[in-house]
Short mmCIF file of C-alpha atoms in Angstrom, two decimals:
data_model
loop_
_atom_site.label_atom_id
_atom_site.label_comp_id
_atom_site.label_asym_id
_atom_site.label_seq_id
_atom_site.Cartn_x
_atom_site.Cartn_y
_atom_site.Cartn_z
CA MET Y 230 0.00 0.00 0.00
CA TRP Y 231 2.84 2.36 0.82
CA GLN Y 232 4.14 1.79 -2.70
CA VAL Y 233 0.91 3.17 -4.15
CA GLY Y 234 1.14 6.22 -1.88
CA LEU Y 235 4.76 6.77 -2.87
CA CYS Y 236 3.80 6.55 -6.54
CA VAL Y 237 1.02 9.13 -6.07
CA VAL Y 238 3.41 11.50 -4.30
CA ALA Y 239 5.96 11.06 -7.08
CA VAL Y 240 3.39 11.79 -9.80
CA VAL Y 241 2.09 14.88 -7.98
CA THR Y 242 5.66 16.10 -7.47
CA ILE Y 243 6.44 15.65 -11.16
CA LEU Y 244 3.26 17.47 -12.24
CA ILE Y 245 3.94 20.38 -9.86
CA SER Y 246 7.54 20.58 -11.08
CA GLN Y 247 6.37 20.66 -14.71
CA TRP Y 248 3.80 23.34 -13.89
CA LEU Y 249 6.40 25.46 -12.10
CA TYR Y 250 8.79 25.05 -15.03
CA LYS Y 251 6.12 26.16 -17.51
CA TRP Y 252 5.27 29.13 -15.27
CA ARG Y 253 8.89 30.25 -15.02
CA ASN Y 254 9.52 29.61 -18.72
CA PRO Y 255 6.47 30.80 -20.71
CA LYS Y 256 6.19 29.77 -24.34
CA SER Y 257 7.44 32.25 -26.91
CA ASN Y 258 7.99 32.16 -30.66
CA GLY Y 259 10.88 34.59 -30.27
CA VAL Y 260 13.88 35.26 -28.07
CA LEU Y 261 12.70 36.86 -24.84
CA PRO Y 262 15.06 38.73 -22.51
CA PRO Y 263 16.48 36.83 -19.51
CA GLY Y 264 14.60 37.08 -16.23
CA SER Y 265 12.36 35.27 -13.77
CA MET Y 266 8.61 34.79 -13.51
CA GLY Y 267 8.84 34.55 -9.70
CA LEU Y 268 6.17 32.76 -7.69
CA PRO Y 269 3.00 31.35 -9.25
CA PHE Y 270 0.12 33.85 -9.61
CA ILE Y 271 1.85 36.78 -7.87
CA GLY Y 272 5.14 36.64 -9.79
CA GLU Y 273 7.68 39.10 -8.37
CA THR Y 274 5.08 41.62 -7.24
CA LEU Y 275 6.00 41.55 -3.54
CA GLN Y 276 9.59 42.65 -4.20
CA LEU Y 277 8.39 45.57 -6.31
CA LEU Y 278 5.87 46.73 -3.69
CA ILE Y 279 8.62 47.29 -1.09
CA PRO Y 280 8.72 51.10 -0.58
CA ASN Y 281 11.71 52.93 -2.02
CA HIS Y 282 12.68 56.15 -0.25
CA SER Y 283 15.17 57.30 -2.88
CA LEU Y 284 15.00 59.00 -6.26
CA ASP Y 285 17.39 56.33 -7.53
CA LEU Y 286 16.13 53.27 -9.36
CA HIS Y 287 13.97 50.98 -7.25
CA PRO Y 288 16.08 48.14 -5.72
CA PHE Y 289 13.88 45.67 -7.60
CA ILE Y 290 15.00 47.21 -10.90
CA LYS Y 291 18.65 47.72 -9.90
CA LYS Y 292 19.18 44.12 -8.77
CA ARG Y 293 17.74 42.71 -11.98
CA ILE Y 294 19.73 45.07 -14.18
CA GLU Y 295 22.89 43.84 -12.44
CA LYS Y 296 21.82 40.23 -12.91
CA TYR Y 297 20.14 40.20 -16.33
CA GLY Y 298 21.03 43.48 -18.04
CA ARG Y 299 19.03 46.60 -18.91
CA VAL Y 300 16.19 44.60 -20.48
CA PHE Y 301 14.69 41.70 -18.54
CA SER Y 302 11.52 39.62 -18.19
CA THR Y 303 9.42 39.42 -15.04
CA ASN Y 304 5.87 38.81 -13.82
CA LEU Y 305 3.94 41.45 -11.90
CA VAL Y 306 0.41 41.02 -10.45
CA GLY Y 307 0.04 37.85 -12.49
CA ARG Y 308 1.05 39.42 -15.81
CA PRO Y 309 4.24 38.46 -17.68
CA MET Y 310 6.02 41.54 -18.95
CA VAL Y 311 9.34 42.99 -20.08
CA ILE Y 312 10.99 45.86 -18.21
CA THR Y 313 13.47 47.99 -20.11
CA ALA Y 314 16.01 50.50 -18.80
CA ASP Y 315 17.66 50.77 -22.20
CA PRO Y 316 17.40 54.41 -23.43
CA LYS Y 317 17.50 53.46 -27.11
CA LEU Y 318 14.78 50.85 -26.74
CA ASN Y 319 12.64 53.20 -24.64
CA ASN Y 320 12.97 55.92 -27.27
CA TYR Y 321 12.02 53.42 -29.98
CA LEU Y 322 8.92 52.34 -28.04
CA PHE Y 323 7.81 55.96 -27.54
CA GLN Y 324 8.14 56.50 -31.30
CA GLN Y 325 5.94 53.46 -31.93
CA GLU Y 326 3.04 54.72 -29.79
CA GLY Y 327 -0.20 53.78 -31.51
CA LYS Y 328 1.65 51.67 -34.10
CA GLU Y 329 3.36 48.77 -32.36
CA VAL Y 330 2.55 49.64 -28.73
CA GLU Y 331 -0.24 51.35 -26.82
CA LEU Y 332 -0.89 52.50 -23.27
CA TRP Y 333 -1.78 49.70 -20.88
CA TYR Y 334 -2.84 49.92 -17.24
CA LEU Y 335 -2.53 47.49 -14.36
CA ASP Y 336 -5.57 45.29 -13.70
CA THR Y 337 -6.26 47.39 -10.59
CA PHE Y 338 -6.84 50.48 -12.72
CA GLU Y 339 -8.92 48.64 -15.31
CA LYS Y 340 -11.23 47.19 -12.65
CA VAL Y 341 -11.75 50.53 -10.93
CA PHE Y 342 -12.04 52.81 -13.96
CA ARG Y 343 -13.52 50.31 -16.44
CA LEU Y 344 -10.76 51.06 -18.97
CA GLU Y 345 -12.04 49.18 -21.99
CA GLY Y 346 -13.20 49.85 -25.51
CA GLU Y 347 -13.28 53.48 -26.54
CA ALA Y 348 -13.02 54.56 -22.90
CA ARG Y 349 -9.36 53.53 -22.78
CA PRO Y 350 -6.87 56.39 -22.28
CA ASN Y 351 -5.32 55.68 -25.68
CA ALA Y 352 -8.61 55.39 -27.57
CA VAL Y 353 -8.99 57.58 -30.63
CA GLY Y 354 -12.74 57.31 -30.99
CA ARG Y 355 -15.47 59.82 -30.32
CA ILE Y 356 -15.44 59.29 -26.55
CA HIS Y 357 -11.76 60.07 -26.17
CA LYS Y 358 -12.05 63.14 -28.40
CA TYR Y 359 -14.99 64.36 -26.35
CA LEU Y 360 -13.11 63.94 -23.07
CA ARG Y 361 -9.98 65.65 -24.38
CA GLY Y 362 -11.98 68.59 -25.71
CA THR Y 363 -14.03 68.94 -22.53
CA PHE Y 364 -11.08 68.86 -20.14
CA LEU Y 365 -9.03 71.21 -22.31
CA THR Y 366 -11.93 73.66 -22.26
CA LEU Y 367 -12.36 73.44 -18.50
CA PHE Y 368 -8.70 73.20 -17.45
CA GLY Y 369 -6.70 74.42 -20.47
CA VAL Y 370 -4.66 77.58 -20.97
CA ASP Y 371 -7.65 79.87 -21.56
CA SER Y 372 -9.38 78.70 -18.39
CA LEU Y 373 -6.12 78.92 -16.45
CA ARG Y 374 -5.64 82.52 -17.54
CA THR Y 375 -9.19 83.74 -16.91
CA LYS Y 376 -10.29 81.70 -13.90
CA LEU Y 377 -8.12 78.94 -12.48
CA LEU Y 378 -4.93 80.92 -11.79
CA SER Y 379 -6.59 83.10 -9.16
CA GLU Y 380 -8.40 80.10 -7.65
CA ILE Y 381 -5.16 78.14 -7.41
CA GLU Y 382 -3.36 81.06 -5.77
CA THR Y 383 -6.14 81.47 -3.19
CA THR Y 384 -6.15 77.74 -2.42
CA VAL Y 385 -2.37 77.56 -2.04
CA ARG Y 386 -2.18 80.72 0.10
CA THR Y 387 -4.87 79.41 2.44
CA ASN Y 388 -3.22 76.03 2.88
CA ILE Y 389 0.32 77.36 3.29
CA HIS Y 390 -0.93 79.72 5.99
CA ARG Y 391 -2.59 76.79 7.76
CA TRP Y 392 0.53 74.64 7.45
CA SER Y 393 2.68 77.42 8.90
CA THR Y 394 0.71 77.29 12.15
CA GLN Y 395 1.50 73.59 12.64
CA GLY Y 396 4.70 72.16 14.07
CA THR Y 397 5.10 69.48 11.40
CA ILE Y 398 3.01 68.27 8.47
CA ASP Y 399 2.82 65.19 6.28
CA ALA Y 400 3.64 66.91 2.99
CA LYS Y 401 2.18 64.22 0.72
CA LYS Y 402 -1.05 63.90 2.71
CA GLU Y 403 -1.60 67.64 3.11
CA ALA Y 404 -0.85 68.29 -0.56
CA ALA Y 405 -3.25 65.50 -1.56
CA ASN Y 406 -6.00 66.99 0.61
CA MET Y 407 -5.43 70.44 -0.90
CA ILE Y 408 -5.57 69.11 -4.46
CA ALA Y 409 -8.61 66.94 -3.66
CA VAL Y 410 -10.55 69.99 -2.45
CA PHE Y 411 -9.64 72.01 -5.54
CA ALA Y 412 -10.26 69.16 -8.01
CA ALA Y 413 -13.59 68.10 -6.49
CA LYS Y 414 -14.84 71.68 -6.58
CA ASN Y 415 -14.00 72.07 -10.28
CA LEU Y 416 -15.13 68.58 -11.28
CA PHE Y 417 -18.47 68.30 -9.49
CA GLY Y 418 -18.84 71.44 -7.34
CA HIS Y 419 -18.50 69.72 -3.98
CA ASP Y 420 -18.81 71.98 -0.92
CA PHE Y 421 -15.96 70.97 1.36
CA GLU Y 422 -17.10 73.27 4.15
CA LYS Y 423 -19.82 70.70 4.82
CA SER Y 424 -17.91 67.39 4.58
CA SER Y 425 -14.26 68.05 3.75
CA ASP Y 426 -12.74 65.52 6.16
CA VAL Y 427 -15.03 62.71 5.00
CA ILE Y 428 -14.36 63.22 1.30
CA THR Y 429 -10.62 63.88 1.56
CA ASP Y 430 -10.11 60.80 3.74
CA THR Y 431 -12.14 58.74 1.29
CA ILE Y 432 -10.13 60.02 -1.67
CA ALA Y 433 -6.87 59.32 0.21
CA GLY Y 434 -7.88 55.71 0.94
CA PHE Y 435 -9.05 55.24 -2.63
CA VAL Y 436 -5.77 56.54 -4.12
CA GLN Y 437 -3.58 54.44 -1.81
CA GLY Y 438 -5.55 51.28 -2.56
CA LEU Y 439 -5.12 51.71 -6.30
CA MET Y 440 -1.40 50.97 -5.94
CA SER Y 441 -2.06 47.63 -4.23
CA PHE Y 442 -2.42 44.04 -5.43
CA PRO Y 443 -5.91 43.66 -7.02
CA LEU Y 444 -7.23 41.15 -4.48
CA ASN Y 445 -10.80 42.15 -3.70
CA ILE Y 446 -11.42 40.35 -0.40
CA PRO Y 447 -12.16 41.88 3.04
CA GLY Y 448 -9.05 43.06 4.84
CA THR Y 449 -7.01 43.95 1.74
CA ARG Y 450 -6.10 47.48 0.65
CA PHE Y 451 -7.78 46.90 -2.71
CA TYR Y 452 -11.02 45.90 -0.97
CA LYS Y 453 -10.93 49.17 0.99
CA CYS Y 454 -10.13 51.00 -2.24
CA MET Y 455 -13.29 49.64 -3.87
CA LYS Y 456 -15.36 50.57 -0.81
CA ASP Y 457 -13.94 54.11 -0.86
CA LYS Y 458 -14.72 54.28 -4.57
CA ASP Y 459 -18.33 53.33 -3.82
CA LYS Y 460 -18.54 56.12 -1.21
CA LEU Y 461 -17.18 58.64 -3.69
CA GLU Y 462 -19.59 57.55 -6.39
CA LYS Y 463 -22.50 57.80 -3.94
CA VAL Y 464 -21.65 61.45 -3.20
CA ILE Y 465 -21.10 62.28 -6.87
CA ARG Y 466 -24.25 60.45 -7.98
CA ALA Y 467 -26.35 62.47 -5.53
CA MET Y 468 -24.96 65.70 -6.96
CA LEU Y 469 -25.51 64.43 -10.49
CA LYS Y 470 -29.18 63.76 -9.69
CA GLU Y 471 -29.51 67.30 -8.32
CA ARG Y 472 -28.00 68.81 -11.48
CA ILE Y 473 -30.27 66.75 -13.72
CA ALA Y 474 -33.30 67.87 -11.69
CA CYS Y 475 -32.22 71.54 -11.75
CA PRO Y 476 -30.12 72.03 -14.90
CA GLU Y 477 -30.51 75.82 -14.72
CA GLU Y 478 -28.22 75.96 -11.65
CA LYS Y 479 -24.78 76.37 -13.20
CA LYS Y 480 -21.46 76.08 -11.35
CA GLY Y 481 -19.12 76.04 -14.34
CA ASP Y 482 -17.63 72.63 -13.55
CA PHE Y 483 -17.29 69.36 -15.45
CA LEU Y 484 -20.60 68.08 -14.10
CA ASP Y 485 -22.43 71.01 -15.71
CA ARG Y 486 -20.98 70.10 -19.10
CA ALA Y 487 -21.71 66.39 -18.64
CA VAL Y 488 -25.35 67.02 -17.68
CA LYS Y 489 -25.76 69.31 -20.68
CA ASP Y 490 -24.42 66.62 -23.02
CA LEU Y 491 -26.14 63.70 -21.28
CA ASN Y 492 -29.02 63.52 -23.75
CA THR Y 493 -27.07 64.50 -26.86
CA ASP Y 494 -24.08 62.12 -26.80
CA PHE Y 495 -25.01 58.46 -27.04
CA PHE Y 496 -22.06 57.23 -24.96
CA LEU Y 497 -22.69 59.44 -21.92
CA THR Y 498 -24.49 57.64 -19.10
CA GLU Y 499 -24.67 58.37 -15.39
CA ASN Y 500 -22.29 55.49 -14.59
CA PHE Y 501 -19.82 56.63 -17.23
CA ILE Y 502 -19.85 60.18 -15.87
CA LEU Y 503 -19.09 58.79 -12.39
CA SER Y 504 -16.15 56.80 -13.76
CA ILE Y 505 -14.78 59.87 -15.54
CA ILE Y 506 -14.91 62.01 -12.39
CA VAL Y 507 -13.41 59.33 -10.12
CA GLY Y 508 -10.64 58.71 -12.64
CA ALA Y 509 -9.92 62.43 -12.98
CA LEU Y 510 -9.79 62.77 -9.19
CA PHE Y 511 -7.18 60.03 -8.94
CA ALA Y 512 -5.06 61.35 -11.79
CA THR Y 513 -5.08 64.88 -10.38
CA VAL Y 514 -4.62 64.14 -6.68
CA GLU Y 515 -1.94 61.47 -7.00
CA SER Y 516 0.24 63.12 -9.63
CA ILE Y 517 0.22 66.70 -8.30
CA SER Y 518 0.55 65.76 -4.62
CA THR Y 519 3.51 63.52 -5.46
CA ALA Y 520 5.20 66.37 -7.34
CA ILE Y 521 4.56 68.82 -4.47
CA ALA Y 522 5.91 66.43 -1.82
CA LEU Y 523 8.98 65.74 -3.96
CA SER Y 524 9.58 69.46 -4.43
CA PHE Y 525 9.63 69.94 -0.64
CA LYS Y 526 12.27 67.23 -0.34
CA LEU Y 527 14.40 68.71 -3.11
CA PHE Y 528 14.11 72.23 -1.68
CA ALA Y 529 15.43 70.98 1.67
CA GLU Y 530 18.39 69.34 -0.09
CA HIS Y 531 19.10 72.29 -2.42
CA PRO Y 532 18.56 75.54 -0.46
CA TRP Y 533 20.16 77.62 -3.22
CA VAL Y 534 17.19 76.76 -5.45
CA VAL Y 535 14.85 78.23 -2.84
CA GLU Y 536 17.00 81.37 -2.78
CA ASP Y 537 16.68 81.71 -6.57
CA LEU Y 538 12.91 81.24 -6.36
CA VAL Y 539 12.57 83.84 -3.61
CA ALA Y 540 14.71 86.29 -5.59
CA GLU Y 541 12.51 85.88 -8.67
CA HIS Y 542 9.32 86.35 -6.66
CA ASP Y 543 10.77 89.39 -4.86
CA ILE Y 544 11.31 91.06 -8.23
CA LEU Y 545 7.65 90.51 -9.09
CA LEU Y 546 6.55 92.03 -5.79
CA LYS Y 547 8.80 95.08 -6.22
CA ASN Y 548 7.26 95.79 -9.62
CA ARG Y 549 3.71 95.76 -8.21
CA GLU Y 550 1.87 98.84 -7.08
CA ASN Y 551 -0.12 96.77 -4.60
CA LYS Y 552 1.92 94.02 -2.93
CA GLU Y 553 -1.25 92.12 -1.96
CA SER Y 554 -2.76 92.03 -5.46
CA PRO Y 555 -3.30 88.57 -6.97
CA LEU Y 556 -0.89 86.97 -9.40
CA THR Y 557 -1.45 88.12 -12.98
CA TRP Y 558 -1.08 86.10 -16.16
CA ASP Y 559 1.87 88.20 -17.32
CA GLU Y 560 3.63 87.63 -13.98
CA TYR Y 561 2.97 83.92 -14.23
CA LYS Y 562 4.51 83.73 -17.71
CA SER Y 563 7.56 85.75 -16.60
CA MET Y 564 8.57 83.31 -13.83
CA THR Y 565 11.24 81.45 -15.82
CA VAL Y 566 13.17 80.14 -12.80
CA THR Y 567 9.96 78.78 -11.29
CA MET Y 568 9.07 77.03 -14.55
CA HIS Y 569 12.53 75.46 -14.79
CA VAL Y 570 12.23 74.17 -11.22
CA ILE Y 571 8.78 72.71 -11.90
CA ASN Y 572 10.02 70.96 -15.04
CA GLU Y 573 13.01 69.53 -13.17
CA VAL Y 574 10.82 68.19 -10.37
CA LEU Y 575 8.56 66.51 -12.93
CA ARG Y 576 11.60 65.07 -14.69
CA LEU Y 577 13.00 63.57 -11.49
CA GLY Y 578 9.73 62.24 -10.13
CA ASN Y 579 7.47 59.52 -11.53
CA VAL Y 580 4.07 61.17 -11.19
CA ALA Y 581 2.22 58.64 -13.35
CA PRO Y 582 2.49 55.33 -11.45
CA GLY Y 583 1.50 52.03 -13.02
CA ILE Y 584 1.40 53.21 -16.65
CA LEU Y 585 2.84 50.63 -19.02
CA ARG Y 586 2.87 49.78 -22.72
CA LYS Y 587 1.28 46.75 -24.38
CA THR Y 588 2.63 45.48 -27.68
CA LEU Y 589 0.12 45.28 -30.51
CA LYS Y 590 2.35 42.91 -32.48
CA ASP Y 591 5.71 41.19 -32.16
CA ILE Y 592 8.59 43.65 -31.89
CA ASN Y 593 12.07 42.81 -33.15
CA TYR Y 594 14.71 45.08 -31.71
CA ASN Y 595 18.44 45.07 -32.43
CA GLY Y 596 18.36 41.79 -34.29
CA ILE Y 597 16.38 38.59 -33.91
CA ARG Y 598 18.73 37.12 -31.31
CA SER Y 599 18.72 40.20 -29.12
CA LEU Y 600 15.12 40.80 -28.17
CA VAL Y 601 11.57 40.00 -29.18
CA LEU Y 602 8.71 41.50 -27.17
CA LYS Y 603 5.69 39.25 -27.58
CA SER Y 604 2.28 40.81 -27.99
CA LYS Y 605 -0.66 39.48 -25.98
CA PRO Y 606 -2.75 36.93 -27.91
#
């Protein structure tokens, strides 16, 4: 009898070994870069999720570059992929946008924002054109010059004054709250004097959960993310119902435009409007708050940059008749040092987390033996 049991164990061991081998060595018609698929199902996700408190390459990337080279294969959140730190290959891929590659988002983002069909960020259909045109109208240069610049200055002044009265602040959290208030007001006219703490905390939990493993079971960060998303949508849906019931009450935000177009554009539905607003909240809050927090860190490490900024702003103040007057468009355009600093912060920081490229067809780079990136079937 023990011989039968031993035989069963041997067969199971062989099958598991074969399965693990197939997992670590996926089939390919071409020559894939060296690398590892990690553990079954989760791949090498856990190593990548370890926080990195440096502007240098993440340790996950550095270790694999040292081991495999600047282009290597891996598996993240259950998806096999190729990571490249080769400047020439990266430049080539950027040139092939829309031809051989397209934007691709982690499963977490697709589940939350329903990124499919023409609603994808890289879509070129009517929906994408509508969204681009609408957001450029509401938040583009013309709107910045006539309306948003003064609103931004007021918001920043108010928050900086509040921060100055505190001993210490969490720069990322406080910046995220500030941006959330501003974005929510301009997207769906939310009154934060009534429920600011509730909404900002919900947005914060939602944003943090988006960068987690997409495991939607109680106790996980992604589960909390989905719950926070439901809370946000409940608030926004209530305001959407109010606008539909009283369309004559205009606030000049995105929701006004969406309600106006609700019955004229076939693709606009209440659920789709909610997804647009929630997605715009995430994109705005996460990217800008990350850049602001990074700028604080860099200012502390490079005090001479702060001195140059102060000198430029002092010149603007000296040229004003009224020192307390709001920032003008001409003054904004004249701040060359400030613009250079902003561009450098954006260059150093990754303010668009989780954005990848998916190949639309097989890519041969630098010869057949060097690299083939396989497209998804």
